[in-house]
Coordinates of C-alpha atoms in Angstrom, one line a residue:
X1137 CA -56.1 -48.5 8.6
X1138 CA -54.7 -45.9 6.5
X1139 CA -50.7 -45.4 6.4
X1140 CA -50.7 -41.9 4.9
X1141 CA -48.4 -40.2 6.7
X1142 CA -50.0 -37.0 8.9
X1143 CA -49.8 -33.5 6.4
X1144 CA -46.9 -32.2 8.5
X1145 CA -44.6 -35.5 8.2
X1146 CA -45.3 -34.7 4.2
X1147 CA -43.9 -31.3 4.4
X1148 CA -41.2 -31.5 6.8
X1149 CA -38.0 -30.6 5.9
X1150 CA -34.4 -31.5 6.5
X1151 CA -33.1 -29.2 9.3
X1152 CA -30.2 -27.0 7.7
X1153 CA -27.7 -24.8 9.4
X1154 CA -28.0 -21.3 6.8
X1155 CA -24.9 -18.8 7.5
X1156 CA -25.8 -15.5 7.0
X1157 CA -24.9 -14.0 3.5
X1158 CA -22.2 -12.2 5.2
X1159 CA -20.6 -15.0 6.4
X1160 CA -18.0 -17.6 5.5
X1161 CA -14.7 -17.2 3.6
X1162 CA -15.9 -14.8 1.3
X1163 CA -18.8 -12.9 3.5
X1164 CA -16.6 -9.5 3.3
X1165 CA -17.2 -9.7 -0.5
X1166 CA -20.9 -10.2 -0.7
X1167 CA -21.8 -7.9 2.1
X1168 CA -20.2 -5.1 -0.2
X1169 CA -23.3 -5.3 -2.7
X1170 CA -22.9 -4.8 -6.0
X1171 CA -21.1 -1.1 -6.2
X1172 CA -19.6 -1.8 -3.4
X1173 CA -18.1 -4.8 -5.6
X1174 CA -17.5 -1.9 -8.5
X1175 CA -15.7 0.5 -6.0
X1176 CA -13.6 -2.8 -4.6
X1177 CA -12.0 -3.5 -8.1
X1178 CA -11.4 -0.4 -9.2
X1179 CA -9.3 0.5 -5.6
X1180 CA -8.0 -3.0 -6.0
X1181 CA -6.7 -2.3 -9.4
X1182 CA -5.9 1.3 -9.0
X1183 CA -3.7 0.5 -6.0
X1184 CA -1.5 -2.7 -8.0
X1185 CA -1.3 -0.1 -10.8
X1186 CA 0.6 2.6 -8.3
X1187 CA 2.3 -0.7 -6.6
X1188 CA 3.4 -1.7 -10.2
X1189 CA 4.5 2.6 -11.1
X1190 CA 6.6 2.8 -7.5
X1191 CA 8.6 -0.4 -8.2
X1192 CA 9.9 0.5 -11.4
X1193 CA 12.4 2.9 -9.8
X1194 CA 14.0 0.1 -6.9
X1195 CA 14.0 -2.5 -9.5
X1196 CA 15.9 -0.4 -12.1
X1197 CA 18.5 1.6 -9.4
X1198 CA 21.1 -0.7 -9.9
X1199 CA 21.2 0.2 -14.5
X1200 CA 20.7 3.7 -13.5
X1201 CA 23.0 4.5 -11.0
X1202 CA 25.7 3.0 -13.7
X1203 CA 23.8 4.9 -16.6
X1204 CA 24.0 8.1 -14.9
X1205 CA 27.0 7.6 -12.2
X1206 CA 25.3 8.4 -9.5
X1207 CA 26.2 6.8 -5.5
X1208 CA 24.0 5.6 -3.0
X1209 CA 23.3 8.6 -1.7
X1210 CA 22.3 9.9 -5.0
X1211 CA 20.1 6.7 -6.0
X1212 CA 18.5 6.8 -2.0
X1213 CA 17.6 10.6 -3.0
X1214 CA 15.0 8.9 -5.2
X1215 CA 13.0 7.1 -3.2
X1216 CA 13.3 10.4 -0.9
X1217 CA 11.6 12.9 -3.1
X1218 CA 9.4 10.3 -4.1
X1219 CA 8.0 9.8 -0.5
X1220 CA 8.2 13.8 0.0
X1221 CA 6.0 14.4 -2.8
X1222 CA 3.7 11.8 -2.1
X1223 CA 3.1 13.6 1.2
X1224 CA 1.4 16.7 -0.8
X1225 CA -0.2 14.7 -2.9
X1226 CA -2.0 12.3 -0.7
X1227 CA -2.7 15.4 1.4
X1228 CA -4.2 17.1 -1.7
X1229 CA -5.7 14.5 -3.0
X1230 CA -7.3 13.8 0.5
X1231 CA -8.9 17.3 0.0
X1232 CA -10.0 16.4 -3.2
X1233 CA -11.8 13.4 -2.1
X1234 CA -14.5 15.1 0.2
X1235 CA -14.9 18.4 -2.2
X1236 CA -15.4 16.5 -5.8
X1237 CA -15.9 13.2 -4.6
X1238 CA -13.7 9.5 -4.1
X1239 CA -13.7 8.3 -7.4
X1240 CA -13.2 11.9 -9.2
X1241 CA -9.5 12.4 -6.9
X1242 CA -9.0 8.5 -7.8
X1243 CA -8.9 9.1 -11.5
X1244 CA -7.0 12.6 -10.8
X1245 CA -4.2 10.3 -8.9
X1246 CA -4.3 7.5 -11.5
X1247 CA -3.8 9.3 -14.4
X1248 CA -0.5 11.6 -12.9
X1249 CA 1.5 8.7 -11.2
X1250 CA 1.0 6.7 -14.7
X1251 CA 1.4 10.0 -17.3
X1252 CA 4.6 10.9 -15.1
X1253 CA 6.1 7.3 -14.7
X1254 CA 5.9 7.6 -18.6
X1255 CA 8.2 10.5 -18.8
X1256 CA 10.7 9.8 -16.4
X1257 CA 11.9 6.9 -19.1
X1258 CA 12.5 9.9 -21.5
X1259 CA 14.6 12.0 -18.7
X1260 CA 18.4 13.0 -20.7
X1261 CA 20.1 13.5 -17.2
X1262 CA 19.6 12.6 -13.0
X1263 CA 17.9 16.1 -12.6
X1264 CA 15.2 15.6 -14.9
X1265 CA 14.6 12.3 -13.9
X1266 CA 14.1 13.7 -10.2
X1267 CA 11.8 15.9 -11.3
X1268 CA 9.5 13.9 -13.3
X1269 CA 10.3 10.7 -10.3
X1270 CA 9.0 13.8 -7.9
X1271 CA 5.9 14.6 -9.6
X1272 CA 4.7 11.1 -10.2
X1273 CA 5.2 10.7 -6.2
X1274 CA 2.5 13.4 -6.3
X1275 CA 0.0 11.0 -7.7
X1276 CA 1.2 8.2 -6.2
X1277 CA 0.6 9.8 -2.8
X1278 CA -2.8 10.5 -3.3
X1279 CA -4.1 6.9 -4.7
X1280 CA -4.0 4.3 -1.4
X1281 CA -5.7 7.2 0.7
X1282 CA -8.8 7.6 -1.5
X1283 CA -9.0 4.1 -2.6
X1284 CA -9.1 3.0 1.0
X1285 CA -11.8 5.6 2.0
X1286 CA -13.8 4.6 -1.1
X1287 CA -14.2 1.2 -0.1
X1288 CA -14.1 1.6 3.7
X1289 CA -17.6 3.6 3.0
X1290 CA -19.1 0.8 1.9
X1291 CA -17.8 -2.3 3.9
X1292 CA -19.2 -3.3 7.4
X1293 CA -18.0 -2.7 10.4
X1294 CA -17.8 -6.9 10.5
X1295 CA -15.6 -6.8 8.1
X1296 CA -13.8 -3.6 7.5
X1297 CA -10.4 -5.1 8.4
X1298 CA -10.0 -7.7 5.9
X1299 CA -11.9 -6.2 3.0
X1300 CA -9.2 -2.9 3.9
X1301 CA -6.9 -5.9 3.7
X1302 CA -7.9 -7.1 0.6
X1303 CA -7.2 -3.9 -1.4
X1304 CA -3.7 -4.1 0.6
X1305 CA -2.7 -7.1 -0.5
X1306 CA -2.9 -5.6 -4.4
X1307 CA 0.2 -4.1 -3.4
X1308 CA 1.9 -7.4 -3.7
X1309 CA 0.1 -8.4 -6.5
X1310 CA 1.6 -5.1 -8.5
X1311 CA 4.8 -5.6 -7.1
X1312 CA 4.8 -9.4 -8.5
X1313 CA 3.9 -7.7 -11.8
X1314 CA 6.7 -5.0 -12.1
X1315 CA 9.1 -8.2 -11.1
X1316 CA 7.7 -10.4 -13.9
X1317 CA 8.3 -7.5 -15.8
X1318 CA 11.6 -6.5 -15.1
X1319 CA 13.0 -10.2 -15.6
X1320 CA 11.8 -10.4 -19.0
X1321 CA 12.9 -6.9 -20.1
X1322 CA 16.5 -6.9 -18.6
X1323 CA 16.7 -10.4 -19.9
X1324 CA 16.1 -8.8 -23.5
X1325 CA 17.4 -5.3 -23.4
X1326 CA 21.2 -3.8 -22.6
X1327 CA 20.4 -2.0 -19.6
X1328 CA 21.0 1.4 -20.8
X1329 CA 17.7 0.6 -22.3
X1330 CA 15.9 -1.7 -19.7
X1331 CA 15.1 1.1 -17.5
X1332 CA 13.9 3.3 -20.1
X1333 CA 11.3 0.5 -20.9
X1334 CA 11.0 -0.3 -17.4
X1335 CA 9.0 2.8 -16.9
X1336 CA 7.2 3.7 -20.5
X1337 CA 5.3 0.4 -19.6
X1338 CA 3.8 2.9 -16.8
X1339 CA 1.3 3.6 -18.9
X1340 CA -1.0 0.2 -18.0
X1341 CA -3.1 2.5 -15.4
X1342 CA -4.5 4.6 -18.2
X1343 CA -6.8 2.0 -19.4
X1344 CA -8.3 1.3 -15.8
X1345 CA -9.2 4.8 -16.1
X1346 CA -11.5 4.5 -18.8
X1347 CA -13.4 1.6 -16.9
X1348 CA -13.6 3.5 -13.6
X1349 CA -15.5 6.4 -15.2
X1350 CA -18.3 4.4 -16.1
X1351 CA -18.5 1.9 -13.1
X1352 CA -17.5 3.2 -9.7
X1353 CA -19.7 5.4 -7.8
X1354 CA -19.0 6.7 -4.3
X1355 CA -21.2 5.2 -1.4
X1356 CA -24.9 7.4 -1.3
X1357 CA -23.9 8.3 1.9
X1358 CA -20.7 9.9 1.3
X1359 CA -22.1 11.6 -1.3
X1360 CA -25.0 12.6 1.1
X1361 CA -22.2 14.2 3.2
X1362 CA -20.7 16.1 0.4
X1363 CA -23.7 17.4 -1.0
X1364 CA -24.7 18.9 2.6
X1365 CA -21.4 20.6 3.3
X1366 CA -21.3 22.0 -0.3
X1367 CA -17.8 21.9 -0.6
X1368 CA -17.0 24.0 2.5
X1369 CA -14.6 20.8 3.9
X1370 CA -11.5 22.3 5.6
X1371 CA -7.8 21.5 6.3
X1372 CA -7.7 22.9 9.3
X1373 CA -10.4 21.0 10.5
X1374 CA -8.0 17.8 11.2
X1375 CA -5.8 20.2 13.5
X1376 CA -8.8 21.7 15.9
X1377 CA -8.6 20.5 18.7
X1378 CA -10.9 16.9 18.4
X1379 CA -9.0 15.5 16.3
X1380 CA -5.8 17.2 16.8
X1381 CA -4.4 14.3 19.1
X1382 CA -5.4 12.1 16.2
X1383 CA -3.8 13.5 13.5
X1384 CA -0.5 14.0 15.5
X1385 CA -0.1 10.4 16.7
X1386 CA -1.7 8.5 14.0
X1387 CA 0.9 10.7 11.5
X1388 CA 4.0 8.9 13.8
X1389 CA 2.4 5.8 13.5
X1390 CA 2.1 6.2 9.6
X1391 CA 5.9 7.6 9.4
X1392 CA 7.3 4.5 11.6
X1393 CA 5.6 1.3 9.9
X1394 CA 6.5 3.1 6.5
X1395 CA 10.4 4.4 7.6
X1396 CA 10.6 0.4 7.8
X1397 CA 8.8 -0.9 5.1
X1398 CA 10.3 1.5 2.4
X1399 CA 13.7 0.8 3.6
X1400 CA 13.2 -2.7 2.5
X1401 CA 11.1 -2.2 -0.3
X1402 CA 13.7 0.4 -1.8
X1403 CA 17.1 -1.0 -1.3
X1404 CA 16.2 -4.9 -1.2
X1405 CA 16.6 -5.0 -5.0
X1406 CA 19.8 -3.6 -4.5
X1407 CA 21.3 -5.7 -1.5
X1408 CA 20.6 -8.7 -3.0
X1409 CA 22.3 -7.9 -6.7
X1410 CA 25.7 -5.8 -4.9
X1411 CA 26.3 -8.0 -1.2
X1412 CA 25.0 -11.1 -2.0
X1413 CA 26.1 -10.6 -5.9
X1414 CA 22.5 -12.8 -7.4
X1415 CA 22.0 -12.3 -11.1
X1416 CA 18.7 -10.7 -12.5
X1417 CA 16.8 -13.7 -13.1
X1418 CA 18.2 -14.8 -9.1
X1419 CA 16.9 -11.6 -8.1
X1420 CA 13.9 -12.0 -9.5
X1421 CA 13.7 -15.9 -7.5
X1422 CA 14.3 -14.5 -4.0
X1423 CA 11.9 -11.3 -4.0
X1424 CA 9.1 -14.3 -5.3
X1425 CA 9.4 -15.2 -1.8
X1426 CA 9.2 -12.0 -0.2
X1427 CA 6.1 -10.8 -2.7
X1428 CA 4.1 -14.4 -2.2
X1429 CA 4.8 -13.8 2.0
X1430 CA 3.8 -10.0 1.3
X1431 CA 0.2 -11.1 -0.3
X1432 CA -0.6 -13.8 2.4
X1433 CA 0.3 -11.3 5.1
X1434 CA -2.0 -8.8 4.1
X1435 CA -5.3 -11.2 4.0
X1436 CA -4.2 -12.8 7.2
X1437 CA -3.0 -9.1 8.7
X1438 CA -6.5 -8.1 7.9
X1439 CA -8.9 -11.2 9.0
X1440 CA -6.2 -10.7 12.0
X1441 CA -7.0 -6.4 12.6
X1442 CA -11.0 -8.0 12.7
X1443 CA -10.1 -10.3 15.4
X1444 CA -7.5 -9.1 17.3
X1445 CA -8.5 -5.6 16.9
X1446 CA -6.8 -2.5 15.0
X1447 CA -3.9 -2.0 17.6
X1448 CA -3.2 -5.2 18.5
X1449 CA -2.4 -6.5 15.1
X1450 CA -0.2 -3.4 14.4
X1451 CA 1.4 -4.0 17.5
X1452 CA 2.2 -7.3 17.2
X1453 CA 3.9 -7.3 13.2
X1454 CA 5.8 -4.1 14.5
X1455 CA 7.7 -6.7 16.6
X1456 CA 8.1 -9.2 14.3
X1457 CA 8.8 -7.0 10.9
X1458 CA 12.3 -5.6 13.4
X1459 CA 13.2 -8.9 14.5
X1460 CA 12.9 -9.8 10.7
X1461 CA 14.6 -7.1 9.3
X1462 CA 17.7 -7.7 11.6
X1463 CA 18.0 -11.4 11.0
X1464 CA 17.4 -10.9 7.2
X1465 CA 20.4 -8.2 7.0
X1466 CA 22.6 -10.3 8.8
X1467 CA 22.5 -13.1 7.1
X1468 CA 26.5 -15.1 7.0
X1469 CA 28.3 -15.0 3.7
X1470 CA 27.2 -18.2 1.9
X1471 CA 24.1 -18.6 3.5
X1472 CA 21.6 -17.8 0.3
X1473 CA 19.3 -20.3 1.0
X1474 CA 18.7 -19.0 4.7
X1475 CA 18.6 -15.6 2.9
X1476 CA 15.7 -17.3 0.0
X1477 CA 13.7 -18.8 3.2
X1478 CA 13.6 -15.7 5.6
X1479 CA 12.4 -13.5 2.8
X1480 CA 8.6 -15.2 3.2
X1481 CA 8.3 -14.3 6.7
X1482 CA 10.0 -10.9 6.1
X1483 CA 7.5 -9.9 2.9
X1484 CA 4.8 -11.5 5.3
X1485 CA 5.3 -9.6 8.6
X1486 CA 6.1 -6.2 6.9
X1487 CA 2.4 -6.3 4.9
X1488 CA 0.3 -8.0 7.5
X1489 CA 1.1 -4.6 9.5
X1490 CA -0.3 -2.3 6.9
X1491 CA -3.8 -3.9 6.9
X1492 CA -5.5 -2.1 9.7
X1493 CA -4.6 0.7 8.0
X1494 CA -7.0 1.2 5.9
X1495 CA -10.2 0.7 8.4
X1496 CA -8.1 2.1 11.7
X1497 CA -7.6 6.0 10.0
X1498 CA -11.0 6.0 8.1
X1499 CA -12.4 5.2 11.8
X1500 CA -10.4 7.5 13.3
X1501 CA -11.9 10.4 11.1
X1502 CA -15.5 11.4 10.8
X1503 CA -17.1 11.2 7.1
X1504 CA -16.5 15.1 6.5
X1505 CA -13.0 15.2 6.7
X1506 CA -12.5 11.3 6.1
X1507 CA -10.2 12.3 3.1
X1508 CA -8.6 14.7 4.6
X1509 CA -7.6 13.2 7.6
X1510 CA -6.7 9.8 6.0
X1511 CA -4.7 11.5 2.9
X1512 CA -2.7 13.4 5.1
X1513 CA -1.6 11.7 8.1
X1514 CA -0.7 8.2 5.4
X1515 CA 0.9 10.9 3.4
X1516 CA 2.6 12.7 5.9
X1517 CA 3.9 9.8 7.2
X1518 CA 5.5 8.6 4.3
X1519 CA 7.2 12.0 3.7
X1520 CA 8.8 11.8 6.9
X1521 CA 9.4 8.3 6.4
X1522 CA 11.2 8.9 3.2
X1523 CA 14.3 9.6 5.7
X1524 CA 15.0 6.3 6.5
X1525 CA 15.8 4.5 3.2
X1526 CA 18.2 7.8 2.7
X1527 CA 19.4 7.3 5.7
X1528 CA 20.4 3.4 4.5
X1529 CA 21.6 5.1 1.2
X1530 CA 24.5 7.1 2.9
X1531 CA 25.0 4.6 5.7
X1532 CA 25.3 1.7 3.0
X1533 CA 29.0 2.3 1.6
X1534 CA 30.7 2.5 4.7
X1535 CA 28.0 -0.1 6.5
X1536 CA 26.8 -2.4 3.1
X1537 CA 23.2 -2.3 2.4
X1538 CA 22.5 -5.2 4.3
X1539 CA 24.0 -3.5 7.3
X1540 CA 22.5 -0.4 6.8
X1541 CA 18.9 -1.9 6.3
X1542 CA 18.7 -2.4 10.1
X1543 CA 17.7 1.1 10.4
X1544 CA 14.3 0.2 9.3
X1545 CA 13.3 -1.5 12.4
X1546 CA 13.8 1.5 14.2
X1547 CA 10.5 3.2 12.2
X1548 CA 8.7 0.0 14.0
X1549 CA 9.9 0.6 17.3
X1550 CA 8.3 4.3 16.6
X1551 CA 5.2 2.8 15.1
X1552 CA 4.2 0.9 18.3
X1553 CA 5.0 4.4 20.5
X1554 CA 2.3 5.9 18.6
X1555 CA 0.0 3.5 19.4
X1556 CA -0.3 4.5 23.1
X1557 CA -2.1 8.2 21.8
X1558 CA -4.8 6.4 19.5
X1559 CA -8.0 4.6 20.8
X1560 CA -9.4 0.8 19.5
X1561 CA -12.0 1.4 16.8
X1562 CA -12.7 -2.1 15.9
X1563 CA -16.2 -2.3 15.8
X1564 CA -17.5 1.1 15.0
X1565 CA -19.8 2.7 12.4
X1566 CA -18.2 5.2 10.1
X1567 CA -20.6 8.4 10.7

């Protein structure tokens, strides 16, 4: 009697659970394709770049308010015409994106906010150095918005949220690089020349220039778009009265989460080096902890927008970016190690909110007037914004900074307002 075993015994296989390529830790990635890969690193790296050309100013107020003599008032006007110029830019630069394209108004804002960061290290006097700081806002203004739309065009509605997230989260990674920075040129130069430096090495983004012109392309169907309407987008068209309601509310959304999160990201820096009197290399040691809980808050802020959907998530790190902001500027006298352990959660609950950014405003706006709609009502918000870490400027020498920063949680209060005017749009197809 034979033992063969029957043909299909031979050719059975073992029974295998397969996740779809889209799947799994890393499923957002792969789904992308390969330009959608491109497009990610060159928003990813575009975006650290601007992160790394913002924070060159915060980090350096303290040597130039003494190089120049300039109060807190003065040094808050900064970060205000910063923000206010942004908010033309990123609305230009919207504009730009759906008439020439999303990588074309990418280079465009690359190349000013690093060309610009460049001069203000050669200004002679505060004037000129508002001037220049003003004009690199303009580029820097326009880079998040059209990175964001780039990418959103080619991610899935799966995963939109935490591959928005991702290119959020390069924020931190160019805010860790300007504080590496900084620590090893203050330790080296006299501060009259620190500053100076601080900001000639604005010229990194230059070179990610040069790559992005020969490997980034925008999705075929936004260039499909584009092509069709022949250039005959409008700004107006975000103010009709379809997407009037939109731009209004998702504007005071945009100007609460950022009144709060540039309050903190401006004067920071400067509470912990005048109240709580840390040294440079100190300084350096506690914003490690509020950068490292920045980066994990935007990957888990955007698996969480995915999950929990686009309002939800905002809603929630609204609450707990105020409670964490009042806590953190009311730490006792003494108390630096409470101060060096709160300033994870605080980096953490302040970025995870800005991940459904990204994916809630390109859904909000239809493909025609994605750029427009996304570059101003980010922008605009962060004009309007700009009031609040002047606000903490004036407030600071009769309040302290760490008083003062309190303020911010009001712009979070006025961020989950705004969400009662917008709808969910987890889920949806950008058309």
């Amino acid at each position: 009697m034979s033992t063969t075993p029957p043909p299909q015994a031979m050719t059975a296989q073992p029974t295998t659970t397969e996740l779809p390529a889209d799947d799994g830790a890393l499923g957002w990635f792969r789904a992308l394709g390969p330009r959608g890969r491109r497009a990610f690193a060159g928003a990813f790296g575009g975006y650290a770049l601007d992160s790394y050309d913002y924070f060159t100013l915060p980090l350096s107020m303290v040597a130039l308010a003494a190089y120049f003599g300039l109060d807190s008032g003065q040094t808050g006007l900064f970060t205000t015409v910063t923000l206010l110029a942004s908010g033309l830019g990123g609305a230009l630069a919207g504009v730009l994106a759906d008439r020439v394209g999303r990588v074309r108004a990418l280079m465009i804002t690359v190349i000013t906010y690093a060309v610009f960061t460049v001069a203000c290290g050669f200004a002679p006097n505060f004037e000129t150095l508002l001037v220049f700081r003003a004009l690199q806002g303009v580029g820097f203004g326009g880079e998040w918005a059209v990175g964001a739309i780039l990418v959103a065009e080619y991610a899935s509605a799966k995963h939109r949220g935490r591959t928005l997230g991702a290119i959020q989260s390069s924020w931190a990674v160019g805010w860790g690089l300007a504080v590496i920075v900084y620590t090893l040129v203050f330790s080296v130069f006299d501060d009259d020349v620190a500053w100076r430096v601080m900001f000639w090495t604005g010229a990194l983004p230059a070179l990610l220039v040069v790559w992005m012109r020969r490997r980034v392309q925008d999705a075929p169907e936004a260039i499909a778009v584009r092509e069709k309407s022949a250039g005959q987008t409008s700004f107006t068209a975000i103010f009709k009265p379809g997407l009037l309601r939109t731009t209004i509310f998702a504007g005071l959304l945009s100007t609460g989460v950022q009144g709060g999160y540039y309050t903190l990201a401006t004067w920071v820096p400067t509470y912990l080096k005048t109240d709580r009197g840390l040294s440079v290399v100190g300084t350096g040691g506690y914003l490690t902890f509020l950068i490292s809980g920045a980066f994990l808050g935007y990957l888990t802020g955007g698996y969480l927008t995915d999950r929990l959907g686009r309002r939800r998530n905002i809603w929630l790190f609204a609450l707990l970016s105020a409670v964490c902001i009042l806590a953190y500027g009311n730490i006792p006298e003494g108390s630096n190690t409470l101060l060096l352990v709160l300033g994870f959660p605080l980096g953490f609950c302040m970025s995870a909110i800005f991940s459904g950014f990204g994916s809630f405003l390109a859904e909000l706006y239809p493909t025609a007037v994605r750029g427009t709609g996304q570059g101003f009502t980010y922008n605009a918000g962060r004009a309007v914004g700009a009031v609040f870490p002047t606000t903490v400027g004036f407030l600071a020498d009769s309040w302290g900074v760490g008083g003062a920063l309190v303020f911010g949680a009001i712009g979070y209060g006025i961020a989950a307002l705004a969400l009662f005017g917008l709808p969910e749009t987890r889920g949806k197809e950008l058309v």
